[in-house]
Structure formats: structure tokens, C-alpha cells
PDB file of C-alpha atoms in Angstrom:
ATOM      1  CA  UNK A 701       0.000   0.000   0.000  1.00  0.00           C
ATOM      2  CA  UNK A 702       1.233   3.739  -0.500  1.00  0.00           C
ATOM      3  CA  UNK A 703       2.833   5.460   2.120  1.00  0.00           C
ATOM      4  CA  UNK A 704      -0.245   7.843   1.618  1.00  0.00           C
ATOM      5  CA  UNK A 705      -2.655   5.264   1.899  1.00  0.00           C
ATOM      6  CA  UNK A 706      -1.113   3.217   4.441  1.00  0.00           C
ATOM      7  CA  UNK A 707      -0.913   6.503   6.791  1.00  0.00           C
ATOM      8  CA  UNK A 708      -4.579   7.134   5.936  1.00  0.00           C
ATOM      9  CA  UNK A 709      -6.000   3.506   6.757  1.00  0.00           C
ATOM     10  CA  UNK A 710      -3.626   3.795   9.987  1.00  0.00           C
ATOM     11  CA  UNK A 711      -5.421   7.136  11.290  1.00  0.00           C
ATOM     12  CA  UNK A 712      -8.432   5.967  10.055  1.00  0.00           C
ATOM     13  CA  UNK A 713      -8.011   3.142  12.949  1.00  0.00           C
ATOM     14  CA  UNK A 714      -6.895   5.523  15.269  1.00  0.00           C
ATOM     15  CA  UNK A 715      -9.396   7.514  14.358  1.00  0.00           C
ATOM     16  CA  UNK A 716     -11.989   4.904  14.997  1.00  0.00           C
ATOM     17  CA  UNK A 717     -10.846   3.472  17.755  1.00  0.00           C
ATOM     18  CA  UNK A 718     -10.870   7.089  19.792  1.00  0.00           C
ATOM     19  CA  UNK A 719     -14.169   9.224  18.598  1.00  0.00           C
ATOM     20  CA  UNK A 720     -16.363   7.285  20.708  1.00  0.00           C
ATOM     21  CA  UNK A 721     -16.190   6.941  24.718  1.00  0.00           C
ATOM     22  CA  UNK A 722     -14.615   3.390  24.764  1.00  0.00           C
ATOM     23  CA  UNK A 723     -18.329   2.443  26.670  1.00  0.00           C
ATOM     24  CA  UNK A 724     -19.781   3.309  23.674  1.00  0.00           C
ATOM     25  CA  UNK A 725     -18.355   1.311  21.464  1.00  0.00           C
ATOM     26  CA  UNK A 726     -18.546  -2.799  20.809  1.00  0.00           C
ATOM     27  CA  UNK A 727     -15.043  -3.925  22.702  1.00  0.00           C
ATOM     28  CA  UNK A 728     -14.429  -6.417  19.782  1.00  0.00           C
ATOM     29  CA  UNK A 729     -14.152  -4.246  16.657  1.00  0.00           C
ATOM     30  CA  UNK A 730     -12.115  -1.478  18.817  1.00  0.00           C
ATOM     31  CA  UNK A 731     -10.035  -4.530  20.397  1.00  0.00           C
ATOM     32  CA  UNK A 732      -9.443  -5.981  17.039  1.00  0.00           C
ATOM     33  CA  UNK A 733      -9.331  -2.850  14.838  1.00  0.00           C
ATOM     34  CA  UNK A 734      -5.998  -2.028  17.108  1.00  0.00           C
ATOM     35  CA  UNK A 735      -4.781  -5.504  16.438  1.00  0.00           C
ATOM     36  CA  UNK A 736      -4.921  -5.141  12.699  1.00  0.00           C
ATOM     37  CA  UNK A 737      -3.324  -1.937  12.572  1.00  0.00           C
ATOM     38  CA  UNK A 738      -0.353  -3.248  14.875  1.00  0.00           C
ATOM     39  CA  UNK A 739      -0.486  -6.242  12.057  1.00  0.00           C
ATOM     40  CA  UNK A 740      -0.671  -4.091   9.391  1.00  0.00           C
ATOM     41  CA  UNK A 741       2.463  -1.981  10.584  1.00  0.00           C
ATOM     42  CA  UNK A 742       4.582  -5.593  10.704  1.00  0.00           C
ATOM     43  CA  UNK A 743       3.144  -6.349   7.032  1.00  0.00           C
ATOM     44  CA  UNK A 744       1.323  -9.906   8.984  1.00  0.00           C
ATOM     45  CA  UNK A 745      -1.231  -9.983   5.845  1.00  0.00           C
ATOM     46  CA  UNK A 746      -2.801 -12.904   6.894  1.00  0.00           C
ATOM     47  CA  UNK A 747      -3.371 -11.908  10.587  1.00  0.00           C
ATOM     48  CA  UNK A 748      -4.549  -8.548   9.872  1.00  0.00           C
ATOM     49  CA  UNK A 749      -6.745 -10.088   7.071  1.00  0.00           C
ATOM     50  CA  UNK A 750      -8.447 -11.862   9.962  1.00  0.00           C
ATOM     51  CA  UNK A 751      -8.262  -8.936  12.156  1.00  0.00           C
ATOM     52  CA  UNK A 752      -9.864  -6.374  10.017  1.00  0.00           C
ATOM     53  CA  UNK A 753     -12.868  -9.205   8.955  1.00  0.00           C
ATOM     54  CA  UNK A 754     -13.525  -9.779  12.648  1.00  0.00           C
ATOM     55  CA  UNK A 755     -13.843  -5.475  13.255  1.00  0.00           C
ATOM     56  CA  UNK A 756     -15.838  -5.751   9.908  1.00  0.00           C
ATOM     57  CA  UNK A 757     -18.224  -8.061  11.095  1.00  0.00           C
ATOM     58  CA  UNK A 758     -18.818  -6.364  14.800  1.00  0.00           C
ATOM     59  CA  UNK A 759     -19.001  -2.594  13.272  1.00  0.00           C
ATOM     60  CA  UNK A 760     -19.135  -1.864   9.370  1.00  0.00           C
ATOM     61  CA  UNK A 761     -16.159   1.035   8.814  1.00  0.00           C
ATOM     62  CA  UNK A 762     -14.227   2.771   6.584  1.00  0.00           C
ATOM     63  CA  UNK A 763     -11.449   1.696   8.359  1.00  0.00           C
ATOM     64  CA  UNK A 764     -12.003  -1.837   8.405  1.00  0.00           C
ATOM     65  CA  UNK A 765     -13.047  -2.067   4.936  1.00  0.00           C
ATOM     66  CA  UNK A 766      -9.808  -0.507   3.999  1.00  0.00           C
ATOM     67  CA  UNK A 767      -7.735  -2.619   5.663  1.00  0.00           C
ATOM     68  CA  UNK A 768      -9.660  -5.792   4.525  1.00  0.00           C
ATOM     69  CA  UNK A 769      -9.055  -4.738   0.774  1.00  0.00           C
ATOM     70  CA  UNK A 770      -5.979  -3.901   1.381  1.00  0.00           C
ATOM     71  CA  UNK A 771      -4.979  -7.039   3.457  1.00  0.00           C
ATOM     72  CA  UNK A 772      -6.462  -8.980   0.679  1.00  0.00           C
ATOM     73  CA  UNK A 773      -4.324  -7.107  -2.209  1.00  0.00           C
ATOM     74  CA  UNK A 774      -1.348  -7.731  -0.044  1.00  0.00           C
ATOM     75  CA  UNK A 775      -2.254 -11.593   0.069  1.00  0.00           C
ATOM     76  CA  UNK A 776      -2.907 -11.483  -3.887  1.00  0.00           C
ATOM     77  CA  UNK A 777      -6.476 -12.835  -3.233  1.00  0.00           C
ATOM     78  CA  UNK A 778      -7.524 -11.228  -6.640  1.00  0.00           C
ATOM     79  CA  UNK A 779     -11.402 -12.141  -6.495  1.00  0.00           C
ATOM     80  CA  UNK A 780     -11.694 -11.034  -2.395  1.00  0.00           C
ATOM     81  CA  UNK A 781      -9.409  -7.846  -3.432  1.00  0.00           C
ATOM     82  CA  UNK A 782     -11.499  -6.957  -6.212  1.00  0.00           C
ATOM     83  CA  UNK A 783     -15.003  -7.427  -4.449  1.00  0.00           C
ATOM     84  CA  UNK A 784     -13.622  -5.445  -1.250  1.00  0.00           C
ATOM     85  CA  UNK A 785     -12.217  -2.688  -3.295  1.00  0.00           C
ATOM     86  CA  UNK A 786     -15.369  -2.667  -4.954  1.00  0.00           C
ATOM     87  CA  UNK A 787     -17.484  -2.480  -1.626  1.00  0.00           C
ATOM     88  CA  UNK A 788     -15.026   0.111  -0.427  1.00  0.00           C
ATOM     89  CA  UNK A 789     -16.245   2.453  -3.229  1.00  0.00           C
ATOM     90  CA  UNK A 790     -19.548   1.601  -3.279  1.00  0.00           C
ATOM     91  CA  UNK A 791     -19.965   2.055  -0.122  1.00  0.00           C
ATOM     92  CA  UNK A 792     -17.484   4.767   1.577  1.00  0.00           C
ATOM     93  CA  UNK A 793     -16.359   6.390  -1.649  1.00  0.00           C
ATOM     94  CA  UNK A 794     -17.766   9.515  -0.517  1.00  0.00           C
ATOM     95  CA  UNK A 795     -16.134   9.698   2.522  1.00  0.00           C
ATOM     96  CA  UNK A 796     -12.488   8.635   0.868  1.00  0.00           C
ATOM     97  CA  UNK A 797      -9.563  11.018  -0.307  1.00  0.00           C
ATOM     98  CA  UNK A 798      -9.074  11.676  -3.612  1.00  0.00           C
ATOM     99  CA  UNK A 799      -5.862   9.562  -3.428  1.00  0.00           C
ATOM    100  CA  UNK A 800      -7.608   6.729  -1.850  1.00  0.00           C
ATOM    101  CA  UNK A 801     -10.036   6.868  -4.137  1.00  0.00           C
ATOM    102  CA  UNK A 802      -7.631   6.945  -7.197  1.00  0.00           C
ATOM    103  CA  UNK A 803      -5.953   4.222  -5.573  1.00  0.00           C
ATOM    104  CA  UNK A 804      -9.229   1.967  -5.067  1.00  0.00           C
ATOM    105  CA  UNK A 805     -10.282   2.449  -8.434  1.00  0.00           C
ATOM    106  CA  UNK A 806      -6.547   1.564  -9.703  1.00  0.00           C
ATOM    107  CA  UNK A 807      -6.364  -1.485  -7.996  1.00  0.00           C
ATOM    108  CA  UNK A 808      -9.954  -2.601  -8.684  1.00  0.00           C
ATOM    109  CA  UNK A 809      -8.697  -2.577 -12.344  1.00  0.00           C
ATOM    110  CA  UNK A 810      -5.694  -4.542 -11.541  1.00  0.00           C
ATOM    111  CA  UNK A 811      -7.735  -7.044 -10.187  1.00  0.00           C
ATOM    112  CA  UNK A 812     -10.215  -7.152 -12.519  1.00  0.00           C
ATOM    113  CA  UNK A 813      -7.659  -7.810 -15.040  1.00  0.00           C
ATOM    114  CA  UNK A 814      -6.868 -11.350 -12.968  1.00  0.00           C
ATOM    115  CA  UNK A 815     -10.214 -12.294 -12.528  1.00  0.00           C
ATOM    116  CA  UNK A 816     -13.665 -12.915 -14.531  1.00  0.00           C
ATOM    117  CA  UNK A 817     -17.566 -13.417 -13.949  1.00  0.00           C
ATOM    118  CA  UNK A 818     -19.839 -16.919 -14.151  1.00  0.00           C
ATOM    119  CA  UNK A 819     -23.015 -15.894 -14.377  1.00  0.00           C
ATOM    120  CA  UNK A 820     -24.955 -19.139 -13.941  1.00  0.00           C
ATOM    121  CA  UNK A 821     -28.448 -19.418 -14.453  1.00  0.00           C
ATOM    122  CA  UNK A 822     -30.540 -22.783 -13.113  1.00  0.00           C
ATOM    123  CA  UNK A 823     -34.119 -24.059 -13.703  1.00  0.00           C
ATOM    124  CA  UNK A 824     -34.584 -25.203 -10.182  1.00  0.00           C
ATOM    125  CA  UNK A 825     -34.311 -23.135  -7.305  1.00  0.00           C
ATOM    126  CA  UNK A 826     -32.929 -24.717  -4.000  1.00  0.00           C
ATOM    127  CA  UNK A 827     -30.274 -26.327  -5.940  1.00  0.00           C
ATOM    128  CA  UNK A 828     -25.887 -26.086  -4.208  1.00  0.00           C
ATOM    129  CA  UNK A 829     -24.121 -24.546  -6.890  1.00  0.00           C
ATOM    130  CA  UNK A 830     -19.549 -25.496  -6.281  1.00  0.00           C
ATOM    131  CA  UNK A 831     -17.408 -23.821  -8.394  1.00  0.00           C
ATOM    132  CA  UNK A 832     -13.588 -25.978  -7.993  1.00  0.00           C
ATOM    133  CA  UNK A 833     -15.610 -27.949  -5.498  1.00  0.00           C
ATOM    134  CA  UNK A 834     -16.264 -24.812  -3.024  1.00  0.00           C
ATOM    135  CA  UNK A 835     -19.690 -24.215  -2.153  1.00  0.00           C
ATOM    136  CA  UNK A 836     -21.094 -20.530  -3.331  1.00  0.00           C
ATOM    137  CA  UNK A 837     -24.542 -20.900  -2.226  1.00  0.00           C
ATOM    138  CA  UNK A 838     -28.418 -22.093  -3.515  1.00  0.00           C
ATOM    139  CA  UNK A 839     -29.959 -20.965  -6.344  1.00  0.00           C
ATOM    140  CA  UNK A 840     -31.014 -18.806  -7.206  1.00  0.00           C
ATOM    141  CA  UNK A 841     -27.197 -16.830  -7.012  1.00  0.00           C
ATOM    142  CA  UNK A 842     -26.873 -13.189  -7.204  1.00  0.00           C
ATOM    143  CA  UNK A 843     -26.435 -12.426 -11.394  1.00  0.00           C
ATOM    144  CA  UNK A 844     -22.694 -12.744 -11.415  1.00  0.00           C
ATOM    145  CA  UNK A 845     -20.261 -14.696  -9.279  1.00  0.00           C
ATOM    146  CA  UNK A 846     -16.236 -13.080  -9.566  1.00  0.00           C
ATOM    147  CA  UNK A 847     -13.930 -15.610  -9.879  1.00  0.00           C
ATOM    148  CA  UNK A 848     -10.063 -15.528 -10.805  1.00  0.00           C
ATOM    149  CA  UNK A 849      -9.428 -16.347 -14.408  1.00  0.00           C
ATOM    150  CA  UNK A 850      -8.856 -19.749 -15.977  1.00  0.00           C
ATOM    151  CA  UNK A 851     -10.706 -22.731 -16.262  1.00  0.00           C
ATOM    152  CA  UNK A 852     -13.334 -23.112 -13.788  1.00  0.00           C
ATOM    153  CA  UNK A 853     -15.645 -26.224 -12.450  1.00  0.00           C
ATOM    154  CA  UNK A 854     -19.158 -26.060 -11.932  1.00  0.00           C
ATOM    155  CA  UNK A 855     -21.110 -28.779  -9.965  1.00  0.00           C
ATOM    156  CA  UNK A 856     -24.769 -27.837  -9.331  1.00  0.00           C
ATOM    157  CA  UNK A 857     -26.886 -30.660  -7.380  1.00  0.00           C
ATOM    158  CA  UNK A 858     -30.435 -31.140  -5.669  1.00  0.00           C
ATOM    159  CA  UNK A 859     -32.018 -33.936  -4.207  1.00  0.00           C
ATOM    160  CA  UNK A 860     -33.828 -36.087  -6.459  1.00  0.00           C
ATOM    161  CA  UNK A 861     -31.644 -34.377  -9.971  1.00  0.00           C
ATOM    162  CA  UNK A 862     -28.452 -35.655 -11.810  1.00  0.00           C
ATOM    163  CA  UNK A 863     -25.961 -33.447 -10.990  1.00  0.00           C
ATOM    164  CA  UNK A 864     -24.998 -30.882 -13.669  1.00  0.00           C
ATOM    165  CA  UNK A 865     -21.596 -30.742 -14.321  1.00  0.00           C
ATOM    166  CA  UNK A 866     -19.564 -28.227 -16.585  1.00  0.00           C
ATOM    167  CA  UNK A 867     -16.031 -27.015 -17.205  1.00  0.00           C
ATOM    168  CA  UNK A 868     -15.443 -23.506 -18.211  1.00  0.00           C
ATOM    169  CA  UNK A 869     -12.848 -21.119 -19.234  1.00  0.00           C
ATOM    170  CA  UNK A 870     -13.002 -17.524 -17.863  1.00  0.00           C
ATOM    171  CA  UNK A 871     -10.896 -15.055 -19.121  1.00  0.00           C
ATOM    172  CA  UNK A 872      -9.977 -11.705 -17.221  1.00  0.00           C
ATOM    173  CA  UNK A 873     -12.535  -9.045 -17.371  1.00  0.00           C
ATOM    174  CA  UNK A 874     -14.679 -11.598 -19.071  1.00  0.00           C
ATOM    175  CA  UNK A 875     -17.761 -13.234 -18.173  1.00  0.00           C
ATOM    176  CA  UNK A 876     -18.924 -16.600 -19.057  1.00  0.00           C
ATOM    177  CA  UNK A 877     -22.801 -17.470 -18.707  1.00  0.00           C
ATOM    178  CA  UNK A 878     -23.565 -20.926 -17.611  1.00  0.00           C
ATOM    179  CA  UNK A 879     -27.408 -22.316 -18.139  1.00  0.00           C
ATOM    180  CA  UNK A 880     -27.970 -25.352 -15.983  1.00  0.00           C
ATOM    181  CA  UNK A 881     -31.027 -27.635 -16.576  1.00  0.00           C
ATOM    182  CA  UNK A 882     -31.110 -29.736 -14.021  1.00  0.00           C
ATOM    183  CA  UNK A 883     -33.076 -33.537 -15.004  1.00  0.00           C
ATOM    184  CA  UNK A 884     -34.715 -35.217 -12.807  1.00  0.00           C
ATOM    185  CA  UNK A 885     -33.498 -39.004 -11.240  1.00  0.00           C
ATOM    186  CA  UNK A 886     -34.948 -42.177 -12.626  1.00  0.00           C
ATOM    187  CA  UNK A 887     -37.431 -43.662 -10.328  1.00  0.00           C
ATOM    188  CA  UNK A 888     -36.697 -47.215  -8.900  1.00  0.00           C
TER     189      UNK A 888
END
């Protein structure tokens, strides 16, 4: 991260961590927004990462939002980078510097340009969709699912249907639509 930006997310902390009375504010995203700075400072990606999630979680911020994209960059997690950077705007880009702002919509490119979208459509709702055998959720999914570039596995099942199976290449800033019909099992 810039020294700009780094000095920005750091304050931002600070900044958090101080404008309320401590009564006043939830112990565990003060308690843990401190931790992730102090993490952040030593360049521990991976503990911050966790750090700045678990402040996220407790009490949406600025703060915490910029050190979770951040983290993420750091960490090269292209598809978590890319959909915090783009939360980060969406949400807080008001409230960010110009140079933050410049810098969130640089990197959102950068990871853009290592990832693609699936936008996968099914005729049965209820059904687990797995891309690379990791579960994203039931049908019906939001209209496009980020994931990094390459060749990706889809494995969509329900109770009672043949699993539908596909392989697909996604290239970066591409997206790749996927329609699933889903046919029913044989009766015995």
C-alpha cells in the first residue's frame, strides 16, 4: 500500500478506535481494529486479514473495509481484493480522499484484469451450486459470481436431480454465462 494510503488507513483506525467513549463502542471491533493496525504496521497480511474481517463483522467502517481490501491485495487474493475494493467504493467512496479513491479504483482494475464473472443461471431453485468444489450458495445466485481467471468447475446438485456438471474457461474481465437444466433421477 502507498505510504499515503497506508498513513490514511492507519489514522483511520486511530481515528476509529478514539471518537467514541470506549463504553460506547462494541469492545471487539475497537479490540481488534488495534490488532490489525499493529499487524498491518509488521506487514502480517494474513493476521490482519483476519483482524480487520472480525472489526468488519462487529461494526461496518471505513477503516475496516480498507484494511480488509488492502490485506487482501497484499495476500494477492484477486477475487476477495477486487469485491472489497469494490465495496469500499460503493460504499465509503464519498467519505475517501481523492488519493484513496484513485488508488481503489486503480487497484480494482488490476484485479479485474486477474479475474472474470460466471453468471450461472438454473431451472430449479434450492439447488448447491460449487465452483472448484467450493460451495457458493443455492440458487437462485446473485447475477454474477467473480472468480479468478482460468478454467473453472461447476457442480450444481439437488435432491432427487443428476448433478450438472460443466467445465469452463473464464478469461480476465470476461464473463462466461452458464445455463444449468437440471433432469430429474430415474425412479426405482
Amino acid at each position: 500500500m502507498t505510504r499515503l494510503v497506508r498513513a490514511w488507513a492507519l489514522s483511520m483506525v486511530a481515528l476509529t478506535t478514539t471518537t467514541l467513549p470506549a463504553a460506547a463502542q462494541p469492545k471487539s471491533d475497537t479490540v481488534a481494529l488495534t490488532r490489525a493496525g499493529q499487524a498491518d504496521k509488521k506487514r502480517d497480511w494474513s493476521s490482519a486479514l483476519t483482524l480487520y474481517s472480525e472489526a468488519l463483522t462487529a461494526k461496518p467502517s471505513l477503516a475496516a473495509q480498507a484494511g480488509l481490501e488492502n490485506a487482501h491485495y497484499q495476500l494477492q487474493h484477486a477475487v476477495e481484493a477486487y469485491e472489497a475494493y469494490d465495496e469500499l467504493l460503493k460504499t465509503y467512496g464519498a467519505k475517501l480522499s481523492r488519493a484513496h479513491q484513485t488508488e481503489a479504483e486503480d487497484r480494482l482494475k488490476q484485479t479485474a484484469a486477474k479475474t472474470g464473472s460466471l453468471s450461472i443461471r438454473v431451472d430449479e431453485t434450492d439447488a448447491s451450486v460449487l465452483i472448484d468444489d467450493i460451495s457458493v450458495g443455492t440458487t437462485p445466485l446473485p447475477m454474477f459470481k467473480r472468480v479468478s481467471a482460468g478454467t473453472r468447475r461447476v457442480r450444481i446438485v439437488k435432491e432427487g436431480f443428476v448433478p450438472f456438471e460443466a467445465s469452463r474457461l473464464v478469461g480476465a474481465n470476461a464473463t462466461v454465462a452458464i445455463e444449468a437444466r437440471l433432469v430429474r433421477e430415474a425412479v426405482r
